[in-house]
């Protein structure tokens, strides 16, 4: 997989305690990834109805049983706007421990952000907003505080007719 220099994206994430730099320096470095996401903001793919549900599904697997904490920090211009922390307990399935967060609701800030973004008339306007928007998600072992997975998300608007796309990069320090 391709690699990205972690120092090039430090400014997109909080720099104080719990920020990307501090987490990366503490390691383990092989747990750090960047996901570049091209969002499909065509009206057909996202509903505007008042009753529409905005949520996220995530699943993690492990060979060891532990309690995990998943912290999701939404950042604007590198500053944390909102943080959601969830705790998940293991379920033993097919010889592995599985952690599922199913239909975890997005916070009001995120829902409003998506709706406002969709109302912008031009893609270049959406991109200039998304350029300063990022998400840092950290999965830790609740008891040892060890970082198990750290994913930095950066966004742009998809210009492809294939809809949403993403690319995963390993974060490295040359």
XYZ file of N, CA and C in Angstrom:
522
model
N 0.837 -1.203 0.000
C 0.000 0.000 0.000
C 0.874 1.257 0.000
N 0.328 2.338 -0.522
C 1.074 3.592 -0.599
C 1.189 4.226 0.777
N 2.195 5.073 0.912
C 2.427 5.715 2.204
C 2.344 7.230 2.076
N 1.961 7.879 3.171
C 1.911 9.338 3.247
C 2.714 9.754 4.469
N 3.476 10.832 4.324
C 4.267 11.377 5.432
C 3.309 11.991 6.457
N 3.302 11.428 7.649
C 2.369 11.872 8.692
C 2.565 13.350 9.036
N 3.801 13.853 8.927
C 4.057 15.254 9.292
C 3.345 16.219 8.339
N 3.024 15.749 7.122
C 2.345 16.611 6.144
C 0.881 16.854 6.493
N 0.323 16.036 7.376
C -1.101 16.218 7.702
C -1.329 16.613 9.161
N -0.250 16.832 9.921
C -0.395 17.239 11.333
C -1.332 18.431 11.496
N -1.213 19.423 10.597
C -1.985 20.665 10.749
C -3.486 20.471 10.523
N -3.890 19.317 10.016
C -5.317 19.053 9.778
C -6.009 18.501 11.028
N -5.195 18.220 12.058
C -5.728 17.576 13.258
C -5.271 18.311 14.505
N -5.997 18.140 15.618
C -5.639 18.855 16.850
C -4.199 18.570 17.261
N -3.537 19.596 17.797
C -2.131 19.445 18.160
C -1.936 19.261 19.653
N -2.979 19.512 20.428
C -2.803 19.348 21.874
C -2.868 17.870 22.249
N -2.987 17.608 23.542
C -3.031 16.244 24.061
C -4.023 15.381 23.289
N -3.583 14.203 22.899
C -4.462 13.305 22.161
C -4.506 13.613 20.683
N -3.677 14.560 20.241
C -3.613 14.902 18.827
C -2.823 13.860 18.048
N -2.862 13.979 16.726
C -2.217 12.995 15.860
C -0.723 12.866 16.125
N -0.029 13.995 16.293
C 1.425 13.951 16.496
C 1.778 13.170 17.762
N 1.114 13.512 18.855
C 1.401 12.832 20.127
C 1.093 11.335 20.037
N -0.042 11.008 19.436
C -0.428 9.604 19.296
C 0.579 8.840 18.446
N 0.985 9.466 17.324
C 1.917 8.791 16.411
C 3.269 8.559 17.084
N 3.739 9.579 17.806
C 5.030 9.446 18.488
C 4.990 8.335 19.538
N 3.827 8.168 20.164
C 3.686 7.128 21.183
C 3.583 5.732 20.558
N 2.995 5.688 19.353
C 2.914 4.441 18.606
C 1.826 3.500 19.103
N 1.816 2.263 18.579
C 2.725 1.709 17.570
C 2.443 2.290 16.181
N 3.501 2.663 15.463
C 3.357 3.344 14.172
C 2.611 2.518 13.116
N 2.646 1.198 13.239
C 1.967 0.389 12.214
C 0.443 0.381 12.380
N -0.067 1.115 13.369
C -1.517 1.186 13.593
C -2.127 2.443 12.971
N -1.319 3.231 12.223
C -1.764 4.546 11.741
C -2.003 4.562 10.234
N -3.200 5.045 9.864
C -3.591 5.078 8.458
C -4.297 6.389 8.121
N -4.244 6.733 6.833
C -4.995 7.872 6.304
C -5.980 7.317 5.292
N -7.237 7.724 5.406
C -8.232 7.372 4.400
C -8.652 8.660 3.711
N -8.395 8.724 2.406
C -8.846 9.867 1.603
C -10.172 9.430 0.997
N -11.209 10.213 1.260
C -12.553 9.814 0.866
C -13.143 10.835 -0.093
N -13.611 10.347 -1.249
C -14.287 11.219 -2.210
C -15.782 10.977 -2.045
N -16.479 11.962 -1.478
C -17.895 11.801 -1.134
C -18.790 12.041 -2.341
N -19.840 11.254 -2.433
C -20.849 11.429 -3.469
C -21.971 12.267 -2.870
N -22.048 13.525 -3.295
C -23.063 14.419 -2.719
C -24.248 14.635 -3.651
N -24.433 13.714 -4.604
C -25.605 13.818 -5.467
C -26.859 13.606 -4.632
N -27.867 14.414 -4.924
C -29.080 14.395 -4.098
C -29.699 13.015 -3.992
N -29.591 12.213 -5.056
C -30.235 10.902 -5.033
C -29.633 9.993 -3.963
N -28.347 10.197 -3.652
C -27.690 9.274 -2.717
C -27.899 9.659 -1.257
N -28.208 10.915 -1.002
C -28.427 11.346 0.382
C -29.807 11.972 0.462
N -30.626 11.477 1.367
C -31.983 11.989 1.463
C -32.037 13.192 2.391
N -32.889 14.136 2.029
C -33.031 15.348 2.839
C -34.228 15.288 3.776
N -34.999 14.204 3.698
C -36.211 14.146 4.513
C -35.889 14.386 5.979
N -36.835 14.985 6.655
C -36.648 15.277 8.079
C -36.368 13.996 8.865
N -36.944 12.894 8.417
C -36.791 11.643 9.158
C -35.576 10.815 8.768
N -34.760 11.318 7.848
C -33.610 10.536 7.375
C -32.664 10.228 8.535
N -32.102 9.018 8.523
C -31.187 8.611 9.593
C -29.747 8.763 9.125
N -28.944 9.483 9.898
C -27.523 9.642 9.604
C -26.747 8.858 10.651
N -26.099 7.797 10.211
C -25.385 6.971 11.180
C -24.215 6.257 10.548
N -23.455 5.584 11.390
C -22.232 4.920 10.950
C -22.217 3.499 11.506
N -21.794 2.561 10.669
C -21.563 1.191 11.132
C -20.068 0.943 11.126
N -19.527 0.352 12.172
C -18.125 -0.064 12.148
C -17.999 -1.412 12.825
N -17.002 -2.156 12.375
C -16.750 -3.464 12.960
C -15.248 -3.679 13.054
N -14.815 -4.187 14.201
C -13.403 -4.485 14.433
C -13.292 -5.927 14.886
N -12.144 -6.546 14.590
C -11.907 -7.923 15.018
C -10.569 -8.020 15.710
N -10.460 -9.000 16.619
C -9.224 -9.170 17.366
C -9.079 -10.633 17.761
N -7.842 -11.071 17.944
C -7.629 -12.443 18.423
C -7.695 -12.488 19.946
N -7.629 -11.311 20.585
C -7.693 -11.236 22.051
C -9.006 -10.603 22.487
N -9.457 -10.989 23.661
C -10.662 -10.387 24.224
C -10.270 -9.151 25.020
N -10.916 -8.033 24.728
C -10.648 -6.789 25.465
C -11.857 -5.878 25.322
N -11.897 -4.831 26.109
C -12.917 -3.800 25.945
C -12.251 -2.673 25.168
N -12.899 -2.222 24.098
C -12.291 -1.155 23.299
C -13.063 0.149 23.454
N -12.324 1.241 23.280
C -12.915 2.574 23.259
C -12.656 3.144 21.874
N -13.697 3.690 21.268
C -13.551 4.291 19.948
C -13.870 5.780 20.075
N -12.851 6.614 19.834
C -13.020 8.064 19.905
C -13.040 8.618 18.484
N -14.052 9.402 18.167
C -14.151 10.032 16.851
C -14.155 11.540 17.058
N -13.105 12.201 16.541
C -13.000 13.656 16.676
C -13.235 14.304 15.319
N -14.218 15.194 15.273
C -14.491 15.954 14.061
C -13.720 17.260 14.170
N -12.932 17.572 13.124
C -12.064 18.752 13.169
C -12.360 19.709 12.027
N -12.280 20.992 12.341
C -12.435 22.045 11.347
C -11.223 22.958 11.478
N -10.522 23.175 10.381
C -9.287 23.965 10.389
C -8.315 23.445 11.457
N -8.262 22.115 11.612
C -7.321 21.506 12.544
C -7.721 21.557 14.002
N -8.868 22.184 14.291
C -9.317 22.277 15.685
C -10.481 21.311 15.906
N -10.487 20.670 17.067
C -11.573 19.745 17.376
C -12.875 20.503 17.602
N -13.932 20.076 16.899
C -15.242 20.704 17.043
C -16.116 19.868 17.971
N -16.036 18.561 17.795
C -16.874 17.667 18.586
C -16.174 16.314 18.686
N -16.404 15.623 19.796
C -15.833 14.280 19.957
C -16.912 13.333 20.454
N -16.920 12.147 19.881
C -17.850 11.105 20.331
C -17.007 9.927 20.807
N -17.296 9.426 22.001
C -16.546 8.289 22.531
C -17.519 7.145 22.792
N -17.200 5.988 22.224
C -18.049 4.807 22.398
C -17.221 3.669 22.983
N -17.846 2.864 23.812
C -17.174 1.699 24.388
C -17.849 0.452 23.842
N -17.049 -0.505 23.405
C -17.595 -1.750 22.846
C -17.002 -2.950 23.560
N -17.837 -3.958 23.735
C -17.410 -5.193 24.395
C -17.352 -6.314 23.362
N -16.465 -7.292 23.577
C -16.267 -8.335 22.565
C -17.391 -9.366 22.529
N -17.612 -9.886 21.313
C -18.480 -11.055 21.144
C -17.652 -12.097 20.422
N -17.624 -13.295 20.945
C -16.806 -14.347 20.350
C -17.558 -14.979 19.180
N -16.972 -14.881 17.979
C -17.599 -15.438 16.773
C -16.525 -16.072 15.907
N -16.726 -17.323 15.523
C -15.809 -18.026 14.610
C -14.348 -17.897 15.016
N -14.067 -18.079 16.287
C -12.681 -18.070 16.747
C -12.052 -16.692 16.887
N -12.850 -15.625 16.706
C -12.329 -14.255 16.826
C -13.244 -13.462 17.744
N -12.689 -12.375 18.277
C -13.509 -11.456 19.065
C -13.943 -10.324 18.140
N -15.238 -10.087 18.093
C -15.799 -9.104 17.167
C -16.434 -7.964 17.968
N -16.187 -6.741 17.484
C -16.726 -5.528 18.120
C -17.543 -4.814 17.057
N -18.831 -4.622 17.326
C -19.703 -4.007 16.323
C -20.357 -2.753 16.865
N -20.245 -1.674 16.087
C -21.016 -0.473 16.398
C -22.001 -0.331 15.251
N -23.261 -0.625 15.528
C -24.270 -0.694 14.482
C -25.194 0.519 14.566
N -25.342 1.199 13.420
C -26.223 2.380 13.348
C -25.957 3.372 14.476
N -24.684 3.695 14.646
C -24.304 4.686 15.653
C -24.673 6.064 15.098
N -25.595 6.780 15.751
C -26.095 8.032 15.173
C -25.022 9.119 15.100
N -25.034 9.863 13.998
C -24.131 11.013 13.873
C -24.646 12.128 14.769
N -23.723 12.948 15.267
C -24.129 14.075 16.101
C -24.787 15.147 15.227
N -25.485 16.041 15.881
C -26.208 17.105 15.185
C -25.276 17.963 14.330
N -24.067 18.220 14.842
C -23.095 19.024 14.093
C -22.831 18.401 12.723
N -22.611 17.069 12.702
C -22.306 16.381 11.445
C -23.488 16.397 10.491
N -24.679 16.150 11.013
C -25.868 16.142 10.163
C -26.055 17.520 9.530
N -25.946 18.584 10.336
C -26.084 19.949 9.806
C -24.991 20.267 8.800
N -23.770 19.799 9.077
C -22.632 20.025 8.178
C -22.926 19.413 6.804
N -23.405 18.170 6.794
C -23.703 17.482 5.529
C -24.810 18.208 4.772
N -25.867 18.606 5.488
C -26.985 19.279 4.825
C -26.560 20.628 4.239
N -25.746 21.391 4.996
C -25.265 22.688 4.493
C -24.355 22.493 3.284
N -23.499 21.495 3.365
C -22.561 21.207 2.278
C -23.312 20.889 0.991
N -24.360 20.083 1.113
C -25.148 19.689 -0.055
C -25.846 20.869 -0.709
N -26.105 21.930 0.071
C -26.828 23.080 -0.482
C -25.916 24.023 -1.259
N -24.601 23.830 -1.147
C -23.685 24.692 -1.902
C -23.870 24.416 -3.389
N -23.926 25.489 -4.211
C -24.262 25.293 -5.621
C -23.149 24.667 -6.474
N -21.890 24.825 -6.078
C -20.797 24.360 -6.943
C -19.878 23.385 -6.219
N -19.347 22.414 -6.981
C -18.432 21.421 -6.388
C -17.175 22.056 -5.814
N -16.661 23.103 -6.484
C -15.422 23.722 -5.983
C -15.653 24.365 -4.611
N -16.878 24.848 -4.373
C -17.208 25.416 -3.057
C -17.230 24.308 -2.004
N -17.836 23.176 -2.382
C -17.872 22.031 -1.463
C -16.452 21.587 -1.126
N -15.601 21.528 -2.148
C -14.222 21.095 -1.925
C -13.462 22.047 -1.026
N -13.698 23.363 -1.175
C -12.945 24.283 -0.321
C -13.401 24.179 1.134
N -14.655 23.796 1.358
C -15.124 23.544 2.724
C -14.497 22.243 3.243
N -14.542 21.198 2.415
C -14.030 19.888 2.834
C -12.521 19.881 3.056
N -11.823 20.784 2.356
C -10.364 20.884 2.511
C -9.965 21.150 3.962
N -10.833 21.841 4.683
C -10.529 22.215 6.071
C -11.297 21.375 7.085
N -11.797 20.235 6.617
C -12.595 19.344 7.458
C -11.898 17.991 7.520
N -11.780 17.434 8.722
C -11.125 16.132 8.857
C -11.691 15.407 10.071
N -11.454 14.116 10.111
C -11.924 13.297 11.236
C -10.774 12.410 11.697
N -10.597 12.332 13.005
C -9.571 11.458 13.577
C -10.281 10.420 14.440
N -10.097 9.152 14.071
C -10.748 8.075 14.815
C -9.684 7.188 15.455
N -9.793 7.002 16.764
C -8.792 6.235 17.504
C -9.470 5.122 18.290
N -9.028 3.898 18.025
C -9.527 2.742 18.765
C -8.443 2.327 19.750
N -8.795 2.285 21.040
C -7.805 1.928 22.061
C -8.320 0.782 22.923
N -7.372 0.075 23.518
C -7.695 -0.927 24.527
C -8.043 -0.126 25.781
N -9.273 -0.253 26.251
C -9.727 0.600 27.354
C -8.874 0.431 28.614
N -8.421 -0.786 28.870
C -7.712 -1.045 30.121
C -6.236 -0.656 30.077
N -5.580 -0.856 28.914
C -4.141 -0.539 28.834
C -3.891 0.819 28.183
N -4.922 1.396 27.539
C -4.812 2.665 26.801
C -3.919 2.551 25.567
N -3.594 1.331 25.147
C -2.771 1.146 23.943
C -3.587 1.502 22.708
N -2.962 2.217 21.762
C -3.618 2.529 20.495
C -3.631 1.264 19.645
N -4.823 0.835 19.232
C -4.956 -0.358 18.397
C -5.057 0.023 16.929
N -5.744 1.142 16.660
C -5.927 1.604 15.288
C -6.202 3.099 15.329
N -5.498 3.843 14.489
C -5.740 5.282 14.385
C -5.938 5.603 12.911
N -7.108 6.124 12.584
C -7.426 6.437 11.194
C -7.733 7.920 11.062
N -6.967 8.580 10.197
C -7.203 9.989 9.877
C -8.009 10.018 8.578
N -9.100 10.760 8.572
C -9.935 10.856 7.369
C -9.853 12.260 6.797
N -9.637 12.331 5.468
C -9.678 13.612 4.760
C -10.625 13.442 3.574
N -11.266 14.544 3.176
C -12.386 14.437 2.247
C -12.279 15.367 1.045
N -12.929 14.947 -0.040
C -13.122 15.781 -1.223
C -14.440 15.324 -1.844
N -14.910 16.068 -2.851
C -16.153 15.699 -3.517
C -15.820 14.834 -4.723
N -16.552 13.754 -4.884
C -16.339 12.857 -6.014
C -16.799 13.541 -7.296
N -15.933 13.498 -8.314
C -16.326 14.061 -9.609
C -16.638 12.915 -10.562
N -16.489 11.699 -10.068
C -16.681 10.523 -10.906
C -18.143 10.120 -10.924
N -18.551 9.490 -12.023
C -19.930 8.994 -12.081
C -20.056 7.679 -11.305
N -18.922 7.190 -10.798
C -18.943 5.940 -10.029
C -19.301 6.192 -8.569
N -19.566 7.433 -8.205
C -19.979 7.728 -6.834
C -18.817 7.789 -5.866
N -19.125 7.481 -4.614
C -18.131 7.598 -3.542
C -16.969 6.629 -3.752
N -15.766 7.100 -3.450
C -14.574 6.258 -3.548
C -13.647 6.596 -2.401
N -12.737 5.671 -2.085
C -11.769 5.961 -1.025
C -10.437 5.292 -1.332
N -9.400 5.804 -0.718
C -8.068 5.231 -0.871
C -7.414 5.212 0.508
N -6.766 4.099 0.838
C -6.144 3.956 2.158
C -4.627 4.057 2.032
N -4.023 4.889 2.873
C -2.566 5.070 2.887
C -2.026 4.730 4.272
N -0.820 4.231 4.300
C -0.125 3.990 5.571
C 0.517 5.318 5.974
N 0.438 5.693 7.248
C 1.095 6.922 7.701
C 2.500 6.577 8.186
N 3.484 7.258 7.619
C 4.885 6.979 7.955
C 5.626 8.272 8.252
N 6.761 8.133 8.926
C 7.651 9.273 9.154
C 8.958 8.934 8.453
N 9.255 9.623 7.342
C 10.455 9.279 6.562
C 11.739 9.491 7.355
